[in-house]
Amino acid sequence: MGKYEMHILMKSCWFLPVRLLWIACMLCVPQFVVAQQSTGECDVALKKETYVSFLLSINRSEVTQIQSALNKTGVSQLVTDGLFGQATRTALYQFCLKLENVPESDLAVNLVQALEQQVLLMEDEALTPNVSTESTKKLPAVVNTKLTEESTGDLPGIYYLLREEDLAAVTAAKTAAAIKNTKGENSDESVAKDNAAQEIKWPSDEEMASLETITTIPYVNQAQFRSAVMSIKVIDQEKYPEFITLLTDAAKKKASTKLEPIVLDDTGCGCVRDFSNMIYGFYPYWRSTVDRQSDAVEDDVATAVVVPAIDYSVFTRIAYYALTLEENGDITTPLHWNTGGKLGNFINNAHRHKTKVDLVVYSDHWAQWSESSLKRSVMSVYNQLRLEVEYKEGGLMQYVPLLNSTTASPDGVTLYFDGYFDHVESSYKIIEFIRQLYERLEDLEADYKINILLDVDSTELASSKPIFNSIKNLLVNDKNDNPAYVDGLLVFLNEPTTTSKKILRSKIENEFSGAERMAVLRKVIPIITPYKHDNDELGPYTQFDDDLIYLKNNFSGVALWPLPMVADADAAMISQRLIKYFGVSDVEGLLNTISARYPALCEYGCPNRWLFRLAIDVLLFFLITYAVLALFSSRVRRFYSKYSVYFILYIIVMIVVFMVSLMCDSFWKQKRDTVLLGSILIIAAFFMVRKYSRVKQGPLP
């Protein structure tokens, strides 16, 4: 080895440690930068201001649960005293640093949600966290909003709707098969497909035409659609099994999950009326404006998109259909139901019309729940019900400070347990799930309602297998006076409803007796379709009328899936019949009678009751202010004498606003006549005292 080569080797060896140090620094810098960014995002977790609105929604016992959860994760050793101080904020900050994805908004709510999910995960996997170890595993993000094609979350978006073009395509397939049979052609490239079509036993043209009665009617699932097909007398399952399968495939639709805010027009329908029974409506998420626009584009129809509207005056409660509980208990696809505000106006519009809003949560894995996944499912539903979404007021309210923007929350939940009949023996899991959810919701100030939705067809109802008795503890009070956790039991009625509704009642009568039977019947709400009743077999709306009368007298009410939109062909007739059979006309009090008999008087006043309340307050404030000033200033009194006409107009406006508020605002419902009589007496007393004081004072010099 020469001198030059030795010099190069020594130089390289001398630089080797420096180079290794430089490489190490380059590798560490990105992690350092990311760590700095993550730390910076979590800094707000230390600030008291971050938790101001969050603390208003929880109580001391819930703070204790948060402190206990923080201790379980190993980030702290807090005293579980229920006091949300600096120590608790520091522990949440340490927990925030462990998250892979720090929440961008609602940090307080999302941190606590992630904390609860992590504790459940630890219980499920028997994890023992060690925060001192360098290889501490990063926690998952709060909510994973990505949806794979195979996810259970797709199921509420799958429905069955036989459009006219679908029926035309099936008819064309029948015609093509007949031609192939006639010509005997079976050697082209589509031979397999053609042979399959030729093997189907096809209905006659007259029988095919009878399917027009179920076109354009959406059905919630395959069983509901097939029962509707087989309710047509000429379409027999045994005679045309392959054809019914082909028809079912043609009707199957999958809704998009790429949705914009729900846009609903305000039709001036007024607030919900007084009804003798519950009227429940389901709003599937895929009925939003965007889906209707996309359908128009796909069909290449150049028609203007009509902004949909709901007649809130005929619905006691409306349910948003539906979020899905995954197998592990998470809700990974929130759809409109998230903090982004896409649902705010939907909830607010309903609340303005005094209609309650429920969230439907779907599960087809409930029978396989472990103890930890059951708890996780409870927390997922609980967190969704506590969600507050922002909304912007419309109309005149958008110009009113402090009232033009706020938050809205749901009023209850409807839990859809799919496949219930096949897993009745696992119904104890449903009972435990609802018991835990009920106890959590009971700690909140809001009066949340819990409903159950079961998809049980007529064949299952007619079987000897007990169905409803296994969840009796949810429906009626037990001997120890424990509460009935469930407020309503919704059940889909198969076609034909003329028999399925009677089978449902008979099933309940066989499983319960006495007071329990009556209590259960008064909680059952059968679900029927509101469409195509102008084609009822015995005449337009005859079967629908018969159903409504029967449901009113035997159950808690009626539910419509999906609820009709105002622009739908049958909407007006459906609303008229709901009012006719369920409306309450016998009310107490003069003003209540007037408002019930002439609901058009309050079509604007009731939904805008906050505006009238504010107007009354402002008008009354100025009137009282003037009266007080007039007591001490003759100049102010002369102002009245000079402009008395305007004062009279002012008083007239005030009286009109007051009367609209009194008649249309449900706040006054139980005391309208009393308030009116009291107001008249006060005004009369004022003028009598005023006249008496003038007479006593005598003429002024």
XYZ file of C-alpha atoms in Angstrom:
701
model
C 0.000 0.000 0.000
C 1.487 3.339 -1.063
C 1.736 6.522 0.979
C -1.112 8.171 -0.938
C -3.454 5.241 -0.428
C -2.649 5.199 3.303
C -3.456 8.934 3.548
C -6.818 8.468 1.872
C -7.689 5.557 4.163
C -6.780 7.495 7.319
C -8.743 10.526 6.123
C -11.782 8.383 5.448
C -11.539 6.740 8.849
C -11.259 10.117 10.569
C -14.393 11.386 8.800
C -16.393 8.233 9.479
C -17.620 9.224 12.979
C -18.471 12.712 11.713
C -20.399 11.283 8.800
C -22.285 8.875 11.039
C -23.151 11.743 13.382
C -24.361 13.848 10.435
C -26.531 10.988 9.111
C -27.999 10.440 12.580
C -28.881 14.131 12.846
C -30.569 14.084 9.459
C -32.616 11.072 10.495
C -33.627 12.655 13.799
C -34.571 16.099 12.496
C -37.850 15.052 10.810
C -38.979 13.200 13.931
C -37.995 16.200 16.011
C -39.985 18.535 13.778
C -43.022 16.231 13.858
C -42.753 15.928 17.627
C -42.604 19.697 17.932
C -45.658 20.049 15.713
C -47.579 17.416 17.682
C -46.606 19.012 20.961
C -47.727 22.388 19.673
C -51.123 21.007 18.631
C -51.630 19.603 22.127
C -50.643 22.805 23.938
C -54.246 24.015 23.956
C -55.120 20.986 26.102
C -53.403 22.811 28.987
C -55.576 25.902 28.668
C -58.655 26.337 30.818
C -60.533 28.046 27.951
C -60.450 24.840 25.877
C -62.861 23.109 28.256
C -65.335 25.898 29.070
C -68.225 24.710 26.864
C -67.385 21.045 27.485
C -67.622 21.423 31.273
C -71.110 22.882 30.914
C -72.305 19.574 29.431
C -70.936 17.195 32.102
C -71.337 16.714 35.834
C -68.911 15.917 38.641
C -69.365 12.153 38.402
C -68.363 12.264 34.722
C -65.220 14.228 35.622
C -64.417 11.452 38.100
C -64.790 8.895 35.294
C -62.410 10.916 33.100
C -59.833 11.065 35.894
C -60.149 7.324 36.483
C -59.704 6.645 32.750
C -56.564 8.808 32.645
C -55.133 6.795 35.526
C -55.875 3.532 33.696
C -53.923 4.668 30.629
C -50.894 5.328 32.828
C -50.403 8.982 31.924
C -51.123 10.155 35.473
C -52.010 9.242 39.024
C -54.823 11.701 39.651
C -56.970 11.978 42.733
C -60.465 11.122 41.466
C -62.162 14.013 43.232
C -64.356 15.182 40.343
C -62.596 18.568 40.179
C -61.438 19.566 36.701
C -58.270 21.462 37.621
C -54.724 21.940 36.350
C -53.706 18.369 37.212
C -56.510 16.911 35.075
C -55.692 19.244 32.162
C -52.019 18.244 32.364
C -52.967 14.564 32.261
C -55.145 15.160 29.174
C -52.199 16.987 27.608
C -49.965 13.966 28.223
C -52.643 11.725 26.718
C -52.923 14.033 23.689
C -49.194 13.604 23.014
C -49.763 9.871 22.584
C -52.319 10.274 19.791
C -51.310 9.624 16.212
C -53.728 12.238 14.899
C -54.533 15.167 17.136
C -58.165 16.328 16.666
C -58.376 19.542 14.654
C -61.603 20.747 16.277
C -63.592 20.179 19.476
C -60.407 19.097 21.214
C -62.044 18.618 24.614
C -64.857 16.357 23.366
C -62.646 14.357 21.000
C -59.895 13.865 23.594
C -62.379 12.440 26.082
C -63.928 10.256 23.380
C -60.495 8.908 22.404
C -59.740 8.316 26.080
C -62.917 6.281 26.587
C -62.233 4.240 23.461
C -58.674 3.526 24.576
C -59.828 2.288 27.984
C -62.341 -0.036 26.320
C -59.606 -1.274 23.978
C -57.343 -1.981 26.944
C -60.107 -3.943 28.649
C -60.724 -5.876 25.458
C -57.092 -6.763 24.804
C -55.953 -6.810 28.442
C -53.311 -4.210 27.701
C -50.973 -2.893 30.382
C -49.636 0.466 29.180
C -46.067 1.468 29.999
C -45.504 5.116 29.170
C -41.874 4.967 30.231
C -40.995 2.585 27.434
C -39.626 4.155 24.258
C -41.676 1.794 22.118
C -45.020 3.028 23.473
C -47.626 2.358 20.796
C -49.411 5.387 19.381
C -53.149 5.457 20.010
C -55.633 5.453 17.137
C -57.331 8.619 15.966
C -60.675 9.576 17.502
C -62.838 8.563 14.567
C -61.764 6.809 11.401
C -64.018 8.180 8.684
C -62.669 5.965 5.879
C -65.090 3.352 4.604
C -64.109 0.244 2.719
C -66.380 -1.431 0.223
C -66.799 -4.455 2.507
C -67.779 -2.418 5.561
C -71.012 -3.029 7.424
C -71.487 0.723 7.188
C -72.740 0.228 3.615
C -75.848 -1.653 4.722
C -78.138 1.269 5.697
C -77.291 2.750 2.300
C -78.572 -0.324 0.460
C -82.270 -0.205 -0.316
C -84.626 -1.649 -2.928
C -86.395 0.553 -5.436
C -87.862 -0.830 -8.649
C -87.847 2.044 -11.098
C -89.753 2.000 -14.333
C -86.503 1.691 -16.286
C -85.514 -1.312 -14.117
C -88.794 -3.017 -14.941
C -88.304 -2.129 -18.610
C -84.847 -3.732 -18.543
C -86.259 -6.925 -17.016
C -89.014 -6.956 -19.640
C -86.400 -6.504 -22.372
C -84.449 -9.461 -20.969
C -87.612 -11.552 -21.140
C -88.191 -10.519 -24.770
C -84.586 -11.274 -25.704
C -84.812 -14.693 -24.069
C -87.993 -15.460 -26.014
C -86.291 -14.503 -29.295
C -83.278 -16.684 -28.518
C -85.593 -19.583 -27.750
C -87.427 -19.104 -31.030
C -84.274 -18.863 -33.151
C -82.423 -21.544 -31.232
C -79.282 -19.411 -31.185
C -76.839 -20.532 -28.552
C -73.381 -20.184 -30.020
C -72.500 -16.518 -29.624
C -70.180 -15.014 -27.007
C -73.025 -14.374 -24.527
C -74.259 -17.965 -24.613
C -73.972 -18.479 -20.841
C -75.948 -15.341 -20.111
C -78.544 -16.164 -22.747
C -78.975 -19.711 -21.465
C -79.498 -18.396 -17.935
C -82.185 -16.018 -19.189
C -83.874 -18.766 -21.196
C -83.991 -21.079 -18.165
C -85.989 -18.535 -16.151
C -89.710 -19.152 -16.019
C -91.107 -15.788 -17.003
C -94.509 -14.337 -16.021
C -96.914 -13.405 -18.767
C -97.134 -9.843 -20.073
C -100.278 -9.258 -18.002
C -98.548 -10.527 -14.878
C -95.507 -8.358 -15.599
C -97.777 -5.327 -15.941
C -99.084 -5.890 -12.400
C -95.608 -5.018 -11.074
C -96.336 -1.375 -11.890
C -98.070 -1.152 -8.502
C -94.754 -1.456 -6.626
C -92.532 0.663 -8.865
C -90.981 3.834 -7.396
C -91.606 2.578 -3.837
C -88.403 2.387 -1.749
C -88.099 -0.642 0.560
C -85.691 -0.821 3.460
C -84.293 -4.279 2.682
C -84.580 -7.331 0.473
C -87.168 -9.085 2.638
C -89.525 -6.100 2.499
C -89.180 -5.848 -1.278
C -89.712 -9.566 -1.904
C -92.799 -9.606 0.316
C -94.177 -6.679 -1.694
C -93.558 -8.590 -4.932
C -95.181 -11.750 -3.619
C -98.159 -9.801 -2.279
C -99.153 -9.381 -5.925
C -101.391 -12.415 -6.306
C -100.236 -13.376 -9.802
C -96.525 -13.382 -8.836
C -95.974 -16.597 -6.899
C -92.658 -17.480 -5.231
C -93.000 -21.172 -6.032
C -93.961 -20.492 -9.630
C -91.383 -17.791 -10.455
C -88.439 -18.127 -8.009
C -85.681 -17.224 -10.506
C -87.662 -14.295 -11.862
C -88.196 -12.841 -8.371
C -84.463 -13.143 -7.722
C -83.721 -11.350 -11.002
C -86.241 -8.639 -10.132
C -84.714 -8.216 -6.662
C -81.249 -7.753 -8.147
C -82.601 -5.124 -10.539
C -84.229 -3.208 -7.676
C -81.162 -3.202 -5.435
C -79.704 0.299 -5.020
C -76.643 1.521 -3.172
C -76.580 5.134 -2.017
C -73.486 7.286 -2.065
C -71.854 8.362 1.198
C -70.487 11.553 -0.400
C -73.131 13.928 0.869
C -73.525 17.658 1.263
C -75.563 19.384 3.989
C -79.217 18.388 4.037
C -81.100 21.242 2.388
C -84.805 21.391 3.183
C -87.180 24.138 2.163
C -89.463 25.740 4.749
C -92.974 25.265 3.383
C -94.733 27.249 6.105
C -96.443 24.096 7.314
C -96.570 25.237 10.914
C -95.701 23.261 14.029
C -96.657 19.665 14.630
C -100.326 19.312 15.508
C -101.798 17.624 18.547
C -102.186 13.920 17.799
C -103.736 11.087 19.761
C -100.917 8.704 18.767
C -97.297 8.832 17.716
C -96.601 9.607 14.047
C -93.022 8.646 13.236
C -91.118 9.324 10.023
C -87.800 7.958 8.769
C -85.503 10.226 6.755
C -82.892 8.046 4.969
C -79.614 9.914 4.539
C -79.665 9.201 0.813
C -82.762 11.377 0.324
C -80.597 14.494 0.575
C -80.478 17.035 -2.242
C -77.132 15.891 -3.624
C -78.334 12.356 -4.304
C -81.382 13.684 -6.156
C -79.197 15.940 -8.270
C -76.824 13.107 -9.113
C -79.750 10.904 -10.127
C -80.925 13.606 -12.522
C -77.465 13.838 -14.054
C -77.165 10.069 -14.441
C -80.565 9.844 -16.088
C -79.666 12.743 -18.399
C -82.904 14.522 -17.549
C -82.711 18.301 -17.939
C -85.124 19.172 -15.146
C -84.730 21.744 -12.409
C -83.905 20.304 -9.011
C -86.704 21.064 -6.564
C -85.476 21.733 -3.040
C -87.204 19.043 -0.958
C -89.405 19.904 1.991
C -91.004 18.016 4.867
C -94.480 18.647 6.242
C -93.421 18.772 9.890
C -96.981 19.448 11.018
C -97.851 15.741 10.733
C -94.752 14.157 12.313
C -94.256 13.847 16.049
C -90.721 12.520 15.591
C -88.368 12.207 12.623
C -85.503 9.712 12.571
C -82.262 10.164 10.641
C -81.539 6.791 9.026
C -78.869 5.549 9.774
C -75.414 5.206 11.316
C -73.829 1.778 11.667
C -72.096 0.105 14.587
C -69.172 -1.894 13.276
C -68.266 -5.278 14.743
C -65.824 -3.728 17.240
C -68.419 -1.198 18.435
C -67.148 1.859 16.558
C -69.164 4.154 14.303
C -66.716 4.740 11.473
C -69.041 6.422 8.975
C -70.809 9.407 10.577
C -72.378 10.581 7.270
C -74.169 13.884 8.001
C -74.041 13.189 11.733
C -70.779 14.926 12.644
C -69.410 18.133 14.078
C -68.967 19.647 10.630
C -72.450 21.140 10.815
C -73.998 19.215 7.904
C -76.912 18.178 10.099
C -77.448 21.366 12.093
C -80.180 22.891 9.937
C -81.931 19.511 9.635
C -82.293 19.267 13.431
C -83.045 22.964 13.838
C -85.813 22.951 11.199
C -87.522 20.080 12.989
C -87.165 21.730 16.396
C -88.579 24.997 15.065
C -91.715 23.048 14.150
C -91.777 21.246 17.549
C -90.854 17.930 15.909
C -88.319 15.754 17.742
C -85.305 14.241 15.964
C -83.951 10.740 16.623
C -80.825 9.021 15.368
C -81.151 5.491 13.979
C -78.169 3.264 14.786
C -77.959 -0.017 12.873
C -76.204 -3.182 14.056
C -76.039 -6.628 12.519
C -73.211 -7.841 14.803
C -75.008 -7.371 18.124
C -75.375 -11.117 18.725
C -71.565 -11.497 18.583
C -70.802 -8.677 21.023
C -68.218 -9.435 23.685
C -68.442 -7.602 26.997
C -65.883 -5.033 25.874
C -67.360 -4.506 22.388
C -70.784 -4.049 23.985
C -69.372 -1.324 26.245
C -67.622 0.218 23.273
C -70.904 0.246 21.338
C -72.648 1.975 24.238
C -69.975 4.680 24.285
C -70.204 5.150 20.508
C -73.969 5.733 20.630
C -73.683 7.872 23.768
C -71.097 10.137 22.139
C -73.243 10.562 19.025
C -76.240 11.608 21.120
C -74.151 14.220 22.938
C -73.091 15.718 19.634
C -73.892 19.394 19.176
C -73.883 20.712 15.619
C -73.936 24.321 14.552
C -76.599 25.820 12.336
C -77.476 29.152 10.807
C -80.955 30.606 11.096
C -82.898 31.628 8.005
C -85.574 34.243 7.386
C -85.769 37.210 9.747
C -83.976 35.287 12.486
C -80.687 35.485 10.588
C -80.614 39.223 11.293
C -81.157 38.834 15.050
C -77.885 38.948 17.021
C -77.206 36.048 19.405
C -80.139 34.061 17.975
C -78.947 33.620 14.383
C -76.337 30.947 15.103
C -76.232 28.287 17.781
C -76.078 24.502 18.188
C -78.645 21.720 17.984
C -78.717 18.220 19.471
C -80.847 15.107 18.867
C -83.714 14.071 21.134
C -83.357 10.310 21.143
C -82.088 7.162 19.465
C -83.709 4.267 17.616
C -81.615 1.098 17.781
C -82.046 -1.197 14.769
C -81.047 -4.782 15.660
C -80.967 -6.642 12.357
C -81.478 -10.408 12.298
C -83.259 -10.401 15.650
C -85.430 -13.457 14.975
C -82.387 -15.630 14.205
C -80.654 -14.600 17.441
C -83.470 -14.240 19.968
C -81.450 -16.321 22.415
C -78.874 -13.480 22.493
C -81.455 -10.846 23.385
C -79.863 -10.505 26.835
C -77.104 -8.541 25.086
C -79.676 -6.066 23.795
C -81.068 -5.719 27.317
C -77.629 -5.078 28.803
C -76.708 -2.660 26.012
C -79.841 -0.567 26.500
C -79.550 -0.695 30.302
C -76.028 0.756 30.161
C -77.041 3.374 27.600
C -80.105 4.332 29.654
C -78.023 4.816 32.803
C -75.544 7.029 30.971
C -78.245 9.149 29.365
C -80.045 9.470 32.688
C -77.136 11.559 34.023
C -77.694 14.150 31.291
C -80.173 16.980 31.613
C -81.913 16.303 28.291
C -84.827 13.846 28.164
C -83.534 11.356 25.604
C -85.905 8.686 24.278
C -84.739 5.149 23.457
C -86.569 3.094 20.818
C -85.955 -0.365 19.372
C -86.469 -1.233 15.703
C -86.966 -4.890 14.751
C -87.253 -6.353 11.270
C -89.492 -9.372 11.825
C -91.549 -10.645 8.897
C -95.010 -12.175 8.999
C -93.727 -15.752 8.754
C -91.566 -15.241 11.817
C -94.396 -13.538 13.696
C -96.676 -16.472 12.922
C -94.197 -18.992 14.342
C -94.431 -20.389 17.877
C -90.982 -19.065 18.764
C -91.132 -16.300 21.434
C -89.991 -12.959 20.045
C -91.020 -10.046 22.243
C -91.218 -11.773 25.616
C -87.430 -12.131 25.729
C -87.073 -8.332 25.901
C -89.988 -7.840 28.302
C -87.728 -6.129 30.855
C -87.131 -3.340 28.352
C -90.814 -2.778 27.644
C -92.575 -2.969 31.021
C -91.716 -2.170 34.620
C -90.619 -5.220 36.573
C -91.776 -6.289 40.036
C -89.016 -4.224 41.657
C -90.305 -1.080 39.941
C -87.223 -0.862 37.744
C -88.069 1.431 34.828
C -88.954 0.281 31.349
C -85.898 1.466 29.456
C -87.539 1.560 26.013
C -90.092 4.178 24.970
C -91.097 2.695 21.620
C -90.873 -0.602 19.729
C -90.930 -0.104 15.957
C -91.681 -3.110 13.749
C -91.730 -3.297 9.944
C -95.001 -4.601 8.518
C -94.682 -6.823 5.468
C -97.054 -6.627 2.551
C -99.908 -7.290 2.549
C -100.483 -5.162 5.639
C -104.111 -6.264 5.825
C -102.894 -9.522 7.418
C -99.445 -8.655 8.820
C -100.797 -6.037 11.249
C -103.221 -8.605 12.700
C -100.483 -11.223 12.972
C -98.356 -8.709 14.899
C -101.117 -8.020 17.423
C -101.882 -11.715 17.776
C -98.213 -12.440 18.531
C -98.143 -9.849 21.317
C -101.422 -11.147 22.758
C -100.004 -14.679 22.874
C -96.786 -13.636 24.617
C -98.218 -11.196 27.173
C -101.314 -10.937 29.315
C -103.207 -8.393 31.373
C -101.559 -5.057 32.086
C -98.290 -6.149 30.471
C -100.073 -6.827 27.178
C -101.633 -3.377 27.189
C -98.311 -1.726 28.089
C -96.499 -3.462 25.227
C -99.222 -2.731 22.670
C -99.043 0.953 23.645
C -95.350 0.960 22.793
C -95.486 -0.837 19.434
C -95.316 1.404 16.351
C -95.764 -0.524 13.071
C -93.900 0.799 10.015
C -95.661 1.012 6.646
C -94.959 2.660 3.303
C -96.676 5.941 2.334
C -96.396 5.397 -1.427
C -98.670 4.204 -4.235
C -101.819 3.966 -2.120
C -103.801 5.487 -4.963
C -103.480 1.990 -6.484
C -104.950 0.121 -3.508
C -106.842 -2.953 -4.667
C -110.268 -1.893 -3.366
C -109.922 1.741 -4.371
C -107.608 4.714 -3.821
C -106.271 4.833 -0.237
C -108.766 2.244 1.036
C -106.064 -0.052 2.409
C -104.104 2.887 3.814
C -107.222 4.186 5.587
C -107.905 0.735 6.988
C -104.313 0.451 8.223
C -104.376 3.845 9.955
C -107.661 3.105 11.739
C -106.420 -0.297 12.907
C -103.035 1.008 14.057
C -104.638 3.898 15.938
C -106.933 1.607 17.914
C -104.483 -1.229 18.564
C -100.965 0.208 18.783
C -99.054 3.301 19.839
C -99.168 4.926 16.421
C -97.787 4.626 12.914
C -94.376 5.062 11.302
C -93.680 5.823 7.644
C -90.565 4.546 5.864
C -89.436 6.665 4.222
C -91.370 9.780 5.155
C -92.981 11.492 2.149
C -91.545 14.761 0.888
C -93.933 17.614 0.110
C -93.229 17.351 -3.630
C -94.144 13.640 -3.740
C -97.370 12.790 -5.523
C -99.031 11.181 -2.502
C -97.784 13.632 0.141
C -100.878 15.846 0.411
C -103.279 12.894 0.633
C -101.089 11.169 3.228
C -100.985 14.306 5.408
C -104.752 14.755 5.165
C -105.365 11.199 6.329
C -102.899 11.396 9.199
C -104.673 14.526 10.447
C -108.099 12.967 9.897
C -107.447 9.795 11.881
C -104.896 10.922 14.480
C -105.659 14.610 14.961
C -107.059 15.841 18.278
C -109.841 18.397 17.958
C -111.198 18.354 21.521
C -108.978 20.822 23.381
C -109.607 22.895 26.489
C -109.762 26.669 26.449
C -110.981 29.291 24.004
C -107.617 30.148 22.425
C -106.578 26.483 22.192
C -109.827 25.730 20.370
C -109.276 28.588 17.920
C -105.659 27.608 17.170
C -106.657 23.935 16.709
C -109.582 24.772 14.420
C -107.639 27.282 12.326
C -104.047 25.968 12.181
C -103.224 28.305 9.283
C -103.154 31.171 11.813
C -99.963 29.769 13.307
C -98.163 28.467 10.223
C -95.715 31.347 10.548
C -96.097 32.227 14.212
C -95.190 28.887 15.777
C -91.963 28.097 13.870
C -90.848 31.700 14.467
C -91.986 31.851 18.093
C -88.552 33.068 19.269
C -88.859 36.046 16.949
C -92.257 36.940 18.427
C -90.960 36.483 21.961
C -88.121 38.868 21.191
C -90.500 41.354 19.546
C -92.766 41.345 22.619
C -89.792 41.938 24.911
C -88.511 44.849 22.795
C -91.941 46.489 22.424
C -92.683 46.089 26.121
C -89.268 47.476 27.073
C -89.791 50.693 25.094
C -93.338 51.085 26.416
C -92.245 50.715 30.049
C -89.266 53.009 29.470
C -91.551 55.706 28.084
C -94.021 55.291 30.962
C -91.261 55.702 33.565
C -89.809 58.773 31.837
C -93.283 60.299 31.498
C -93.694 60.216 35.272
C -90.819 62.658 35.695
C -90.901 64.735 32.510
C -93.742 66.896 31.195
C -91.877 67.213 27.892
C -92.142 63.449 27.415
C -95.859 63.588 28.227
C -96.379 66.333 25.660
C -94.661 64.098 23.110
C -97.515 61.607 23.582
C -100.139 64.318 23.117
C -98.481 65.496 19.919
C -98.034 62.030 18.362
C -100.915 60.090 19.924
C -101.823 58.458 16.587
C -98.428 56.755 16.399
C -98.775 55.609 19.996
C -102.101 54.017 19.181
C -100.549 52.221 16.187
C -97.696 51.100 18.435
C -100.149 49.617 20.936
C -102.096 47.877 18.147
C -98.904 46.294 16.785
C -97.960 45.201 20.278
C -101.365 43.609 20.856
C -101.212 41.746 17.516
C -97.715 40.414 18.217
C -98.758 39.425 21.740
C -101.870 37.578 20.519
C -99.924 35.684 17.826
C -97.359 34.635 20.412
C -100.044 33.683 22.916
C -102.013 31.557 20.435
C -99.109 29.954 18.571
C -96.314 29.537 21.109
C -96.647 26.195 22.903
C -95.019 27.787 25.962
C -98.424 29.322 26.764
C -100.471 26.247 25.826
C -101.694 25.297 29.307
C -102.357 28.883 30.416
C -103.420 30.834 27.329
C -106.867 31.840 28.548
C -105.520 32.720 31.992
C -102.813 34.969 30.539
C -105.322 36.650 28.202
C -107.797 37.277 31.027
C -105.032 38.538 33.301
C -103.761 40.926 30.617
C -107.267 42.329 30.066
C -107.738 42.861 33.805
C -104.359 44.602 34.137
C -105.127 46.964 31.240
C -108.607 47.671 32.616
C -107.184 48.340 36.082
C -104.593 50.707 34.604
C -107.213 52.845 32.858
C -109.487 52.827 35.910
C -106.673 54.009 38.184
C -105.657 56.606 35.617
C -109.211 57.935 35.339
C -109.673 57.921 39.108
C -106.452 59.887 39.649
C -107.537 62.494 37.083
C -110.961 62.902 38.715
C -109.398 63.160 42.150
C -106.821 65.688 40.955
C -109.433 67.916 39.344
C -108.885 70.380 36.494
C -105.423 71.925 36.349
C -105.131 75.766 36.449
